[in-house]
Coordinates of C-alpha atoms and ligand atoms in Angstrom, one line a residue:
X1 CA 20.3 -18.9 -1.5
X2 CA 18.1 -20.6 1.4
X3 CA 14.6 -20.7 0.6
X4 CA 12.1 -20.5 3.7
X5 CA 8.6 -20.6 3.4
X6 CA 6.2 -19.3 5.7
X7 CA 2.6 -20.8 6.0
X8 CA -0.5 -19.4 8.1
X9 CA -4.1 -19.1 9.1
X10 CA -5.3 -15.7 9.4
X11 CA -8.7 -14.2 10.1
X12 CA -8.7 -11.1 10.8
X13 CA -5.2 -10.2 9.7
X14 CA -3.4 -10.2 12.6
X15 CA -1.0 -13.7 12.0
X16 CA -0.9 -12.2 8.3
X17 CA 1.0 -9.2 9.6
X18 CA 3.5 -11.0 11.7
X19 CA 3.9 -13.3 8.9
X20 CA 4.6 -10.3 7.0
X21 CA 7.0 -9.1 9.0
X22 CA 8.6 -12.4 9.5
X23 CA 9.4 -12.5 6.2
X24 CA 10.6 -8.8 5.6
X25 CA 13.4 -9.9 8.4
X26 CA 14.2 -12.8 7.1
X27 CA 15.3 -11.5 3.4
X28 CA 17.3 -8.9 5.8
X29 CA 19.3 -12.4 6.4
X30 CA 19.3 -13.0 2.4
X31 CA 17.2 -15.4 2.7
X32 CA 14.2 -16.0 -0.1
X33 CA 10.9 -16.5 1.3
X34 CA 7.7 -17.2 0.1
X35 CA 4.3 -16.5 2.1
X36 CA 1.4 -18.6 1.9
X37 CA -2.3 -19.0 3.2
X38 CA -2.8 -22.4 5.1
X39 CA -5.6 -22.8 2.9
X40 CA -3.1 -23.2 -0.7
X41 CA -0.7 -24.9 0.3
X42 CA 0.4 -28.5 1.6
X43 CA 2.9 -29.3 4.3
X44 CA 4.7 -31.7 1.9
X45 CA 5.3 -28.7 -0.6
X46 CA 7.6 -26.9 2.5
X47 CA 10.0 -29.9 1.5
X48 CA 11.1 -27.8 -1.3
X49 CA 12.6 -25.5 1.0
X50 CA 15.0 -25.1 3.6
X51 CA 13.1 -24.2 6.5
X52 CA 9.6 -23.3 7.4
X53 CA 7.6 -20.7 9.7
X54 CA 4.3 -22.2 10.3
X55 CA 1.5 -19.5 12.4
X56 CA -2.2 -19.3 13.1
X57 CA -4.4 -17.5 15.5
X58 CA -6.1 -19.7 18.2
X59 CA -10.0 -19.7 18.1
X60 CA -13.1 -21.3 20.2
X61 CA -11.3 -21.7 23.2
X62 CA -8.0 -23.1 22.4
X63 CA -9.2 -24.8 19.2
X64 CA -7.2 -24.4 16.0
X65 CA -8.6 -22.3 12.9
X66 CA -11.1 -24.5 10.8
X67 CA -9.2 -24.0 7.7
X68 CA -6.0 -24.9 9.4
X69 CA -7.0 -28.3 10.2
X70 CA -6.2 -30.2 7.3
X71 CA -2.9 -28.9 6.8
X72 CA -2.1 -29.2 11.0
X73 CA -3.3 -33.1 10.5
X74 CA -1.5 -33.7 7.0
X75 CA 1.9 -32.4 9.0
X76 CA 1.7 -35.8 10.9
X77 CA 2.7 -37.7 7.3
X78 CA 5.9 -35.3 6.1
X79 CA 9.4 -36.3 7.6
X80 CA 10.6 -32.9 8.6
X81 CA 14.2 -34.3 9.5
X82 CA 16.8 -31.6 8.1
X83 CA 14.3 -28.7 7.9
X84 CA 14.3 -25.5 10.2
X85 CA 10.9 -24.8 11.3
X86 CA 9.3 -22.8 14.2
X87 CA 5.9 -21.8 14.8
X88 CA 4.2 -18.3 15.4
X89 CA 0.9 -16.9 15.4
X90 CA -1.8 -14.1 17.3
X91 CA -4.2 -15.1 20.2
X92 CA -5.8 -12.9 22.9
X93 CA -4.6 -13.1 26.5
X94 CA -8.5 -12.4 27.5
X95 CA -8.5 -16.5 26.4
X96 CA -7.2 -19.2 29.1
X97 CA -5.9 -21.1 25.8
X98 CA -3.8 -18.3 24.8
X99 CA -2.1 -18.9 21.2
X100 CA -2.4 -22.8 21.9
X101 CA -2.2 -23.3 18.0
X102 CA 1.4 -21.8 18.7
X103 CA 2.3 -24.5 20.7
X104 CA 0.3 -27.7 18.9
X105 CA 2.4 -26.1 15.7
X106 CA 5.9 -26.5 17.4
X107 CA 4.9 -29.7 19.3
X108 CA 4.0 -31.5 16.3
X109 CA 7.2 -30.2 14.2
X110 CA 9.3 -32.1 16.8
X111 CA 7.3 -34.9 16.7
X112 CA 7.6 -34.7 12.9
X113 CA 11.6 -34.2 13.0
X114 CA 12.2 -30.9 12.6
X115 CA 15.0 -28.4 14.2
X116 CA 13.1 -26.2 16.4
X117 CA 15.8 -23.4 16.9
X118 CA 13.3 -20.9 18.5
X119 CA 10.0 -20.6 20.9
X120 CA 7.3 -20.0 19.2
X121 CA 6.6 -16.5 18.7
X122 CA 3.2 -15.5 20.5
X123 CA 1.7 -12.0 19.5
X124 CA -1.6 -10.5 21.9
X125 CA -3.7 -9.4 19.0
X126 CA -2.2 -7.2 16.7
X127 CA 1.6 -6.8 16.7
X128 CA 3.2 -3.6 18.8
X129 CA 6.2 -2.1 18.6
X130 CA 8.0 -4.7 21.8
X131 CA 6.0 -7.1 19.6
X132 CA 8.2 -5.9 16.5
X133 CA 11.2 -6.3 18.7
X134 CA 10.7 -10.0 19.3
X135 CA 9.5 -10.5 16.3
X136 CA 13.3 -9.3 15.1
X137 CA 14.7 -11.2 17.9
X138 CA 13.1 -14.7 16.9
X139 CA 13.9 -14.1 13.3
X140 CA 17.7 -13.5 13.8
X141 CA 17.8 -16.7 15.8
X142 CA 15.9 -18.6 13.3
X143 CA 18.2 -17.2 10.2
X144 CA 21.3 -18.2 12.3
X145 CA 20.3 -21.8 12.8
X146 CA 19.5 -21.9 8.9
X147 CA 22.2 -20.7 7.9
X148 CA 24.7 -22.7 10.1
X149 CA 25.8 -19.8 12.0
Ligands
FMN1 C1 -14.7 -16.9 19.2 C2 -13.3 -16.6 19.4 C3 -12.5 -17.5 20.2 C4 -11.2 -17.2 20.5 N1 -10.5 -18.1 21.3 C5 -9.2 -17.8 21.6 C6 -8.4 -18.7 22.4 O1 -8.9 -19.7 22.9 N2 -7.1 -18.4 22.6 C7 -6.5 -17.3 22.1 O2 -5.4 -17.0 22.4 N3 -7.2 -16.4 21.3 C8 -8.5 -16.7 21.0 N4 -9.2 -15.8 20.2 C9 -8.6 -14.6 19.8 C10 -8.0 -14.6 18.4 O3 -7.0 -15.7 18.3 C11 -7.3 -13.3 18.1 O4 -8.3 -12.3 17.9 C12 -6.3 -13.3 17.0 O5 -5.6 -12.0 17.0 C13 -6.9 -13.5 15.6 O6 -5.9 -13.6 14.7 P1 -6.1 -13.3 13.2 O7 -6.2 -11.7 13.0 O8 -4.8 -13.7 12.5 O9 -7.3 -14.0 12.7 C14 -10.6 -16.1 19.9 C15 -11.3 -15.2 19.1 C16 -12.6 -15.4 18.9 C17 -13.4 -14.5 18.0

């Protein structure tokens, strides 16, 4: 069975609850995942597993969540060649910098060597139903690249 497990940065719950539903599509695909806070985990540990989903809200102006720090900077020393990752995560279109961790997430993957199969998935706030949709859409693409499909 693939293993994927998804990483993130929440304040207010908002990247929680797409990481929530990430995960509850994903294991639609039969694949096991495992949900963790930014905060308990390294990004060395996602080498344990197939593929990764890695989210956080954007705060201060297109700065990334304190507590994500560490873990965004320790990506730059794990060789992600042969892992499936993407990036997702909440912001608020009121910002200029909207969901800009989104995109420092997926940039660095690449630079770090892993398959990108899909955007990153950017959510205004809290996740509506269209929301839901791409959410679906972004993990089906995701679970086909894992899965060699
Ligand atoms: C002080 C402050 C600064 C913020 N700056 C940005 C920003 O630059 N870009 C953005 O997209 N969202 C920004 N946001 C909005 C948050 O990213 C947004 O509320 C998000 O949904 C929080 O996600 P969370 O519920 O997972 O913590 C900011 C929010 C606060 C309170």
């Amino acid at each position: 069975m693939a293993k994927v497990m998804i990483v993130y940065a929440s304040m207010t719950g908002n990247t929680e609850e797409i990481a929530d539903i990430l995960g509850e599509e994903l294991e639609k695909y039969d694949i096991e995942v495992e949900i963790e806070e930014c905060i308990s985990v390294e990004p060395e540990k996602l080498l344990e597993y197939d593929g990764a989903l890695i989210g956080g809200y954007t705060y201060d102006d297109g700065e990334l969540p304190d507590e994500f720090v560490d873990f965004y900077e320790d990506m730059s020393d794990v060789d992600f060649s042969g892992k499936v990752c993407a990036s997702f995560g909440s912001g608020d279109t009121f910002y200029d910098e909207f969901c800009l961790t989104v995109d420092l997430v997926e940039k660095r993957l690449k630079e770090q060597g892993a398959t990108v199969p899909v955007e990153g998935l950017k959510v205004d706030l809290d996740p509506d139903e269209d929301d839901v949709v791409r959410a679906e859409a972004y993990a089906k693409t995701f679970a086909d690249a894992l899965l060699g499909k």
